[in-house]
Amino acid sequence: MSDTITVHENGQPISFTFAEILKYHGFGYPGGVAHAFKVMQRAFPLLDGGHPPERRELAMDTAFPGPGGRDAFEMVTRMVTAGRYNVDLALASDDVLSSPKGRYLFRFHYRGTTVDLTLRPGLVHDEFIMLAAKETRTATEEERLVWLKNDMAQRLLSLPADEVYDAKRVEG
């Protein structure tokens, strides 16, 4: 299992670890960073015949508005500042698993290839969804939510990307 993500910039490889991306993001949403890390590990080999993609040519539509995911995609691909990152909550159908404020659907576009990634069932606990979606939390609930975020990040990172996210090419 790889613990890095590699992209190219003008043909030269650049690799990122989860720890490096988490330093860029901070401590707020480690679960979202872990989701994005696994999404990129799963998607990138499918976009260019197993070769790392050119980071500045990647684009994404997603129904996942989480700041951890956004920051991870930005650090690796620079797609947020370049306007190639689009959050559309209506993109996912009801059969895609819910996140606290959206759904776990990530659609990458790269050189005419489009790949959809959706979270496999059983990896995000209902307690996390419920606590994260609450507008106000007690101190005990906040402490529990922090623990649940870190637990989810570690569980996702311990698995190969293809056991976390399903992927399929989208025609058209």
Coordinates of N, CA and C in Angstrom, one line a residue:
M1 N 0.8 -1.2 0.0 CA 0.0 0.0 0.0 C 0.9 1.2 0.0
S2 N 0.6 2.1 -0.9 CA 1.4 3.4 -1.1 C 1.0 4.4 0.0
D3 N 1.9 5.1 0.5 CA 1.6 6.2 1.5 C 1.9 7.5 0.9
T4 N 2.0 7.6 -0.4 CA 2.2 8.9 -1.1 C 1.2 9.0 -2.3
I5 N 1.1 10.2 -2.8 CA 0.4 10.6 -4.0 C 1.4 11.3 -4.9
T6 N 1.5 10.8 -6.1 CA 2.4 11.5 -7.0 C 1.7 12.1 -8.2
V7 N 2.1 13.3 -8.5 CA 1.6 14.0 -9.7 C 2.8 14.5 -10.5
H8 N 2.6 15.0 -11.7 CA 3.6 15.7 -12.4 C 3.4 17.2 -12.5
E9 N 4.4 18.0 -12.6 CA 4.3 19.4 -12.9 C 5.4 19.6 -14.0
N10 N 4.9 19.9 -15.2 CA 5.7 20.0 -16.4 C 6.6 18.8 -16.6
G11 N 6.0 17.6 -16.4 CA 6.8 16.3 -16.6 C 7.6 15.9 -15.4
Q12 N 7.8 16.7 -14.4 CA 8.6 16.3 -13.2 C 7.7 15.8 -12.1
P13 N 8.1 14.7 -11.5 CA 7.2 14.1 -10.4 C 7.3 14.9 -9.1
I14 N 6.2 15.0 -8.5 CA 6.1 15.6 -7.1 C 5.2 14.7 -6.3
S15 N 5.7 14.2 -5.1 CA 5.0 13.3 -4.3 C 4.6 14.0 -3.0
F16 N 3.4 13.6 -2.5 CA 2.9 14.2 -1.2 C 2.5 13.0 -0.3
T17 N 2.8 13.2 1.0 CA 2.4 12.2 2.0 C 1.1 12.8 2.7
F18 N 0.4 11.9 3.4 CA -0.7 12.4 4.2 C -0.3 13.4 5.2
A19 N 0.8 13.2 5.9 CA 1.3 14.1 6.9 C 1.6 15.5 6.3
E20 N 2.2 15.5 5.1 CA 2.4 16.8 4.5 C 1.1 17.6 4.2
I21 N 0.2 16.9 3.7 CA -1.1 17.5 3.4 C -1.8 17.9 4.6
L22 N -1.7 17.1 5.7 CA -2.4 17.5 6.9 C -1.8 18.8 7.5
K23 N -0.4 19.0 7.4 CA 0.2 20.2 7.8 C -0.3 21.4 7.1
Y24 N -0.6 21.2 5.8 CA -1.1 22.3 5.0 C -2.5 22.7 5.4
H25 N -3.4 21.6 5.7 CA -4.8 21.8 6.1 C -4.9 22.3 7.5
G26 N -4.1 21.8 8.4 CA -4.3 22.0 9.9 C -5.0 20.9 10.5
F27 N -5.6 21.1 11.7 CA -6.2 20.0 12.5 C -7.7 19.9 12.4
G28 N -8.4 20.7 11.7 CA -9.8 20.7 11.8 C -10.5 19.5 11.2
Y29 N -10.1 19.0 10.1 CA -10.9 18.0 9.4 C -9.9 16.9 8.8
P30 N -9.3 16.1 9.7 CA -8.4 15.1 9.3 C -9.1 14.0 8.5
G31 N -10.3 13.7 8.8 CA -11.1 12.7 8.1 C -11.3 13.2 6.6
G32 N -11.6 14.4 6.4 CA -11.8 14.9 5.0 C -10.5 14.8 4.2
V33 N -9.4 15.1 4.9 CA -8.0 15.0 4.3 C -7.8 13.6 3.9
A34 N -8.1 12.6 4.8 CA -7.9 11.2 4.5 C -8.8 10.8 3.3
H35 N -10.1 11.2 3.3 CA -10.9 10.9 2.2 C -10.3 11.3 0.8
A36 N -9.8 12.6 0.8 CA -9.2 13.1 -0.4 C -8.0 12.4 -0.8
F37 N -7.2 12.0 0.2 CA -5.9 11.3 -0.1 C -6.3 9.9 -0.7
K38 N -7.2 9.2 -0.2 CA -7.6 7.9 -0.8 C -8.3 8.1 -2.2
V39 N -9.1 9.2 -2.3 CA -9.7 9.5 -3.6 C -8.6 9.7 -4.7
M40 N -7.6 10.5 -4.4 CA -6.5 10.7 -5.3 C -5.7 9.5 -5.6
Q41 N -5.4 8.7 -4.6 CA -4.7 7.4 -4.8 C -5.5 6.5 -5.7
R42 N -6.8 6.5 -5.6 CA -7.6 5.6 -6.4 C -7.8 6.1 -7.8
A43 N -8.0 7.4 -7.9 CA -8.3 8.0 -9.3 C -7.1 8.2 -10.2
F44 N -6.0 8.6 -9.7 CA -4.9 9.0 -10.5 C -4.4 7.9 -11.5
P45 N -4.2 6.7 -11.0 CA -3.8 5.6 -11.9 C -4.8 5.3 -13.0
L46 N -6.0 5.7 -12.8 CA -7.1 5.4 -13.8 C -7.2 6.5 -14.9
L47 N -6.6 7.6 -14.6 CA -6.8 8.8 -15.5 C -5.8 8.8 -16.7
D48 N -4.6 8.2 -16.5 CA -3.6 8.3 -17.6 C -2.8 7.0 -17.7
G49 N -3.5 5.9 -17.8 CA -2.8 4.6 -18.0 C -1.8 4.2 -16.9
G50 N -2.1 4.6 -15.7 CA -1.2 4.3 -14.6 C -0.1 5.3 -14.3
H51 N 0.0 6.3 -15.2 CA 1.0 7.3 -15.0 C 0.5 8.5 -14.2
P52 N 1.3 9.1 -13.4 CA 0.9 10.3 -12.6 C 0.4 11.4 -13.5
P53 N -0.7 12.0 -13.2 CA -1.3 13.0 -14.1 C -0.5 14.4 -13.9
E54 N -0.6 15.2 -14.9 CA -0.1 16.6 -14.8 C -1.1 17.3 -13.8
R55 N -0.6 17.8 -12.7 CA -1.4 18.4 -11.7 C -2.3 19.5 -12.1
R56 N -1.7 20.4 -13.0 CA -2.5 21.6 -13.4 C -3.5 21.3 -14.5
E57 N -3.6 20.0 -15.0 CA -4.6 19.7 -16.0 C -5.8 18.9 -15.3
L58 N -5.7 18.6 -14.1 CA -6.8 17.9 -13.4 C -8.0 18.9 -13.0
A59 N -9.2 18.4 -13.2 CA -10.4 19.2 -12.7 C -11.3 18.3 -12.0
M60 N -12.1 18.8 -11.2 CA -13.0 18.0 -10.4 C -14.4 18.7 -10.2
D61 N -15.4 17.8 -10.2 CA -16.8 18.2 -9.7 C -17.0 17.2 -8.5
T62 N -17.6 17.8 -7.5 CA -17.8 16.9 -6.3 C -19.1 17.4 -5.6
A63 N -19.7 16.4 -4.9 CA -20.8 16.7 -4.0 C -20.4 16.7 -2.5
F64 N -19.1 16.8 -2.3 CA -18.5 16.8 -1.0 C -17.9 18.2 -0.7
P65 N -18.5 19.0 0.2 CA -18.0 20.3 0.4 C -17.0 20.5 1.5
G66 N -16.5 19.4 2.1 CA -15.7 19.5 3.3 C -14.4 20.2 3.1
P67 N -14.0 21.1 4.0 CA -12.7 21.8 3.9 C -11.5 21.0 3.9
G68 N -11.5 19.8 4.6 CA -10.3 19.0 4.6 C -10.0 18.4 3.2
G69 N -11.1 18.0 2.5 CA -11.0 17.5 1.1 C -10.5 18.6 0.2
R70 N -11.1 19.8 0.3 CA -10.8 20.9 -0.5 C -9.3 21.3 -0.4
D71 N -8.8 21.3 0.8 CA -7.4 21.7 1.0 C -6.5 20.6 0.5
A72 N -6.8 19.4 0.6 CA -6.0 18.3 0.1 C -5.9 18.3 -1.4
F73 N -7.0 18.5 -2.1 CA -7.0 18.6 -3.5 C -6.3 19.9 -4.0
E74 N -6.4 21.0 -3.3 CA -5.6 22.2 -3.6 C -4.1 22.0 -3.5
M75 N -3.7 21.4 -2.4 CA -2.2 21.2 -2.2 C -1.6 20.3 -3.3
V76 N -2.3 19.3 -3.7 CA -1.8 18.3 -4.6 C -2.0 18.8 -6.1
T77 N -3.1 19.5 -6.4 CA -3.4 19.8 -7.8 C -3.5 21.2 -8.1
R78 N -3.6 22.1 -7.1 CA -3.8 23.6 -7.3 C -5.1 23.9 -8.0
M79 N -6.1 22.9 -7.9 CA -7.3 23.1 -8.7 C -8.3 24.1 -8.1
V80 N -8.2 24.4 -6.8 CA -9.1 25.3 -6.2 C -8.8 26.8 -6.6
T81 N -7.5 27.2 -6.5 CA -7.1 28.5 -6.9 C -7.2 28.7 -8.4
A82 N -7.1 27.7 -9.2 CA -7.1 27.8 -10.6 C -8.6 27.7 -11.2
G83 N -9.6 27.5 -10.3 CA -10.9 27.5 -10.7 C -11.3 26.2 -11.4
R84 N -10.6 25.1 -11.1 CA -10.9 23.8 -11.7 C -11.6 22.8 -10.7
Y85 N -12.1 23.4 -9.6 CA -12.7 22.6 -8.5 C -14.1 23.1 -8.3
N86 N -15.1 22.3 -8.5 CA -16.5 22.7 -8.4 C -17.3 21.8 -7.5
V87 N -17.9 22.5 -6.4 CA -18.7 21.7 -5.5 C -20.2 21.9 -6.0
D88 N -20.9 20.8 -6.2 CA -22.2 20.8 -6.7 C -23.0 19.7 -5.9
L89 N -23.7 20.2 -4.9 CA -24.4 19.2 -4.0 C -25.4 18.4 -4.8
A90 N -25.9 18.9 -5.9 CA -26.9 18.1 -6.7 C -26.3 17.1 -7.6
L91 N -25.0 17.0 -7.6 CA -24.3 16.1 -8.5 C -24.6 14.6 -8.2
A92 N -24.7 14.3 -6.9 CA -24.8 12.9 -6.5 C -26.3 12.5 -6.4
S93 N -26.6 11.3 -6.7 CA -27.9 10.8 -6.5 C -28.1 10.2 -5.1
D94 N -29.3 9.9 -4.7 CA -29.6 9.5 -3.4 C -28.9 8.1 -3.0
D95 N -28.4 7.4 -4.0 CA -27.7 6.1 -3.7 C -26.3 6.3 -3.3
V96 N -25.7 7.5 -3.4 CA -24.4 7.8 -2.9 C -24.4 8.1 -1.5
L97 N -23.5 7.6 -0.7 CA -23.5 7.8 0.8 C -23.4 9.2 1.2
S98 N -24.1 9.6 2.2 CA -24.1 11.0 2.7 C -22.9 11.3 3.5
S99 N -22.4 12.5 3.4 CA -21.4 13.1 4.3 C -22.2 14.1 5.2
P100 N -21.5 14.7 6.2 CA -22.3 15.6 7.0 C -23.0 16.7 6.3
K101 N -22.4 17.2 5.2 CA -23.0 18.3 4.5 C -23.1 18.1 3.0
G102 N -23.0 16.9 2.5 CA -23.1 16.6 1.1 C -23.1 15.1 0.9
R103 N -22.4 14.6 -0.1 CA -22.3 13.2 -0.4 C -20.9 12.9 -0.9
Y104 N -20.5 11.6 -0.7 CA -19.1 11.2 -1.0 C -19.0 10.8 -2.5
L105 N -19.1 11.8 -3.4 CA -18.9 11.6 -4.8 C -17.9 12.6 -5.3
F106 N -16.9 12.1 -6.0 CA -15.8 12.9 -6.6 C -15.6 12.5 -8.0
R107 N -15.7 13.5 -8.9 CA -15.6 13.3 -10.4 C -14.4 14.0 -10.9
F108 N -13.4 13.2 -11.3 CA -12.2 13.8 -11.9 C -12.3 13.9 -13.4
H109 N -11.8 14.9 -14.0 CA -11.7 15.1 -15.4 C -10.2 15.3 -15.7
Y110 N -9.7 14.5 -16.8 CA -8.3 14.7 -17.1 C -8.1 14.3 -18.6
R111 N -7.7 15.2 -19.4 CA -7.4 14.9 -20.8 C -8.5 14.0 -21.5
G112 N -9.8 14.4 -21.3 CA -10.8 13.7 -22.0 C -11.3 12.4 -21.2
T113 N -10.7 12.1 -20.1 CA -11.2 10.9 -19.3 C -11.8 11.5 -18.1
T114 N -13.0 10.9 -17.7 CA -13.7 11.2 -16.5 C -13.9 10.0 -15.7
V115 N -13.6 10.1 -14.4 CA -13.7 9.0 -13.5 C -14.5 9.4 -12.3
D116 N -15.6 8.6 -11.9 CA -16.3 8.9 -10.7 C -15.9 8.0 -9.6
L117 N -15.8 8.5 -8.4 CA -15.4 7.8 -7.2 C -16.5 7.9 -6.2
T118 N -16.9 6.8 -5.6 CA -17.9 6.8 -4.5 C -17.4 6.0 -3.4
L119 N -17.7 6.4 -2.2 CA -17.3 5.8 -0.9 C -18.0 4.4 -0.8
R120 N -17.2 3.4 -0.4 CA -17.8 2.1 -0.1 C -18.6 2.1 1.2
P121 N -19.6 1.4 1.4 CA -20.4 1.4 2.6 C -19.6 0.8 3.8
G122 N -19.9 1.3 5.0 CA -19.4 0.8 6.3 C -18.1 1.5 6.8
L123 N -17.7 2.5 6.1 CA -16.4 3.2 6.5 C -16.6 4.4 7.3
V124 N -17.8 5.0 7.2 CA -18.1 6.2 7.9 C -19.2 5.9 8.9
H125 N -19.0 6.1 10.2 CA -19.9 5.7 11.2 C -21.1 6.7 11.3
D126 N -22.3 6.2 11.5 CA -23.5 7.1 11.6 C -23.3 8.1 12.7
E127 N -22.6 7.8 13.8 CA -22.4 8.7 14.9 C -21.6 9.9 14.4
F128 N -20.6 9.7 13.6 CA -19.9 10.8 13.0 C -20.8 11.7 12.2
I129 N -21.6 11.2 11.3 CA -22.5 11.9 10.5 C -23.4 12.8 11.3
M130 N -24.0 12.2 12.4 CA -25.0 12.9 13.2 C -24.3 14.0 14.0
L131 N -23.1 13.7 14.6 CA -22.5 14.8 15.4 C -21.9 15.9 14.5
A132 N -21.4 15.6 13.4 CA -20.8 16.6 12.5 C -21.9 17.5 11.9
A133 N -23.1 16.9 11.7 CA -24.1 17.7 11.1 C -24.8 18.6 12.1
K134 N -24.6 18.4 13.4 CA -25.3 19.3 14.4 C -24.8 20.7 14.3
E135 N -25.7 21.6 14.5 CA -25.3 23.1 14.4 C -24.6 23.5 15.7
T136 N -25.1 22.9 16.9 CA -24.4 23.2 18.1 C -24.1 21.9 18.9
R137 N -23.0 21.8 19.5 CA -22.6 20.6 20.2 C -22.1 21.0 21.6
T138 N -22.4 20.0 22.6 CA -21.8 20.2 23.9 C -20.3 20.0 23.9
A139 N -19.6 20.3 24.9 CA -18.2 20.1 25.0 C -17.9 18.6 24.9
T140 N -18.7 17.8 25.5 CA -18.5 16.3 25.4 C -18.7 15.9 24.0
E141 N -19.7 16.4 23.3 CA -20.0 16.0 21.9 C -18.8 16.5 21.0
E142 N -18.3 17.7 21.3 CA -17.2 18.2 20.4 C -16.0 17.3 20.6
E143 N -15.7 16.9 21.9 CA -14.6 16.0 22.1 C -14.7 14.7 21.4
R144 N -15.9 14.2 21.5 CA -16.2 12.9 20.8 C -16.1 13.0 19.3
L145 N -16.5 14.2 18.7 CA -16.4 14.4 17.3 C -14.9 14.4 16.8
V146 N -14.1 15.1 17.6 CA -12.7 15.2 17.3 C -12.1 13.7 17.3
W147 N -12.5 12.9 18.3 CA -12.0 11.6 18.3 C -12.5 10.8 17.1
L148 N -13.8 10.9 16.7 CA -14.3 10.2 15.6 C -13.6 10.6 14.3
K149 N -13.3 11.9 14.1 CA -12.6 12.4 12.9 C -11.2 11.7 12.8
N150 N -10.5 11.7 13.9 CA -9.2 11.1 13.9 C -9.2 9.6 13.7
D151 N -10.2 9.0 14.3 CA -10.4 7.5 14.1 C -10.7 7.2 12.7
M152 N -11.6 8.0 12.1 CA -12.0 7.7 10.7 C -10.8 7.9 9.8
A153 N -10.0 8.9 10.0 CA -8.8 9.2 9.2 C -7.8 8.0 9.3
Q154 N -7.6 7.5 10.5 CA -6.7 6.4 10.6 C -7.2 5.1 10.0
R155 N -8.5 4.8 10.1 CA -9.1 3.6 9.5 C -9.0 3.7 8.0
L156 N -9.3 4.9 7.4 CA -9.2 5.0 5.9 C -7.8 4.9 5.5
L157 N -6.8 5.5 6.2 CA -5.4 5.4 5.7 C -4.9 4.0 5.8
S158 N -5.4 3.2 6.7 CA -4.9 1.8 6.9 C -5.3 0.9 5.8
L159 N -6.2 1.3 4.9 CA -6.8 0.4 3.8 C -6.2 0.8 2.5
P160 N -6.1 -0.1 1.6 CA -5.8 0.2 0.2 C -6.9 1.1 -0.4
A161 N -6.6 2.0 -1.3 CA -7.6 2.9 -1.8 C -8.7 2.2 -2.5
D162 N -8.5 1.1 -3.1 CA -9.6 0.4 -3.8 C -10.5 -0.3 -2.8
E163 N -10.2 -0.4 -1.6 CA -11.1 -0.9 -0.5 C -11.9 0.3 0.1
V164 N -11.5 1.5 -0.2 CA -12.2 2.7 0.4 C -13.2 3.3 -0.7
Y165 N -12.7 3.4 -1.9 CA -13.5 4.0 -2.9 C -13.7 3.2 -4.1
D166 N -14.9 3.1 -4.6 CA -15.2 2.4 -5.9 C -15.0 3.5 -7.0
A167 N -14.5 3.0 -8.1 CA -14.3 4.0 -9.2 C -14.8 3.4 -10.5
K168 N -15.4 4.3 -11.4 CA -15.8 3.9 -12.7 C -15.6 5.0 -13.7
R169 N -15.3 4.7 -14.9 CA -15.2 5.7 -16.0 C -16.6 6.1 -16.4
V170 N -16.7 7.4 -16.7 CA -17.9 8.0 -17.1 C -17.8 8.3 -18.6
E171 N -18.7 7.8 -19.4 CA -18.7 8.0 -20.8 C -19.3 9.4 -21.1
G172 N -18.9 9.9 -22.2 CA -19.5 11.2 -22.7 C -18.8 12.3 -22.2

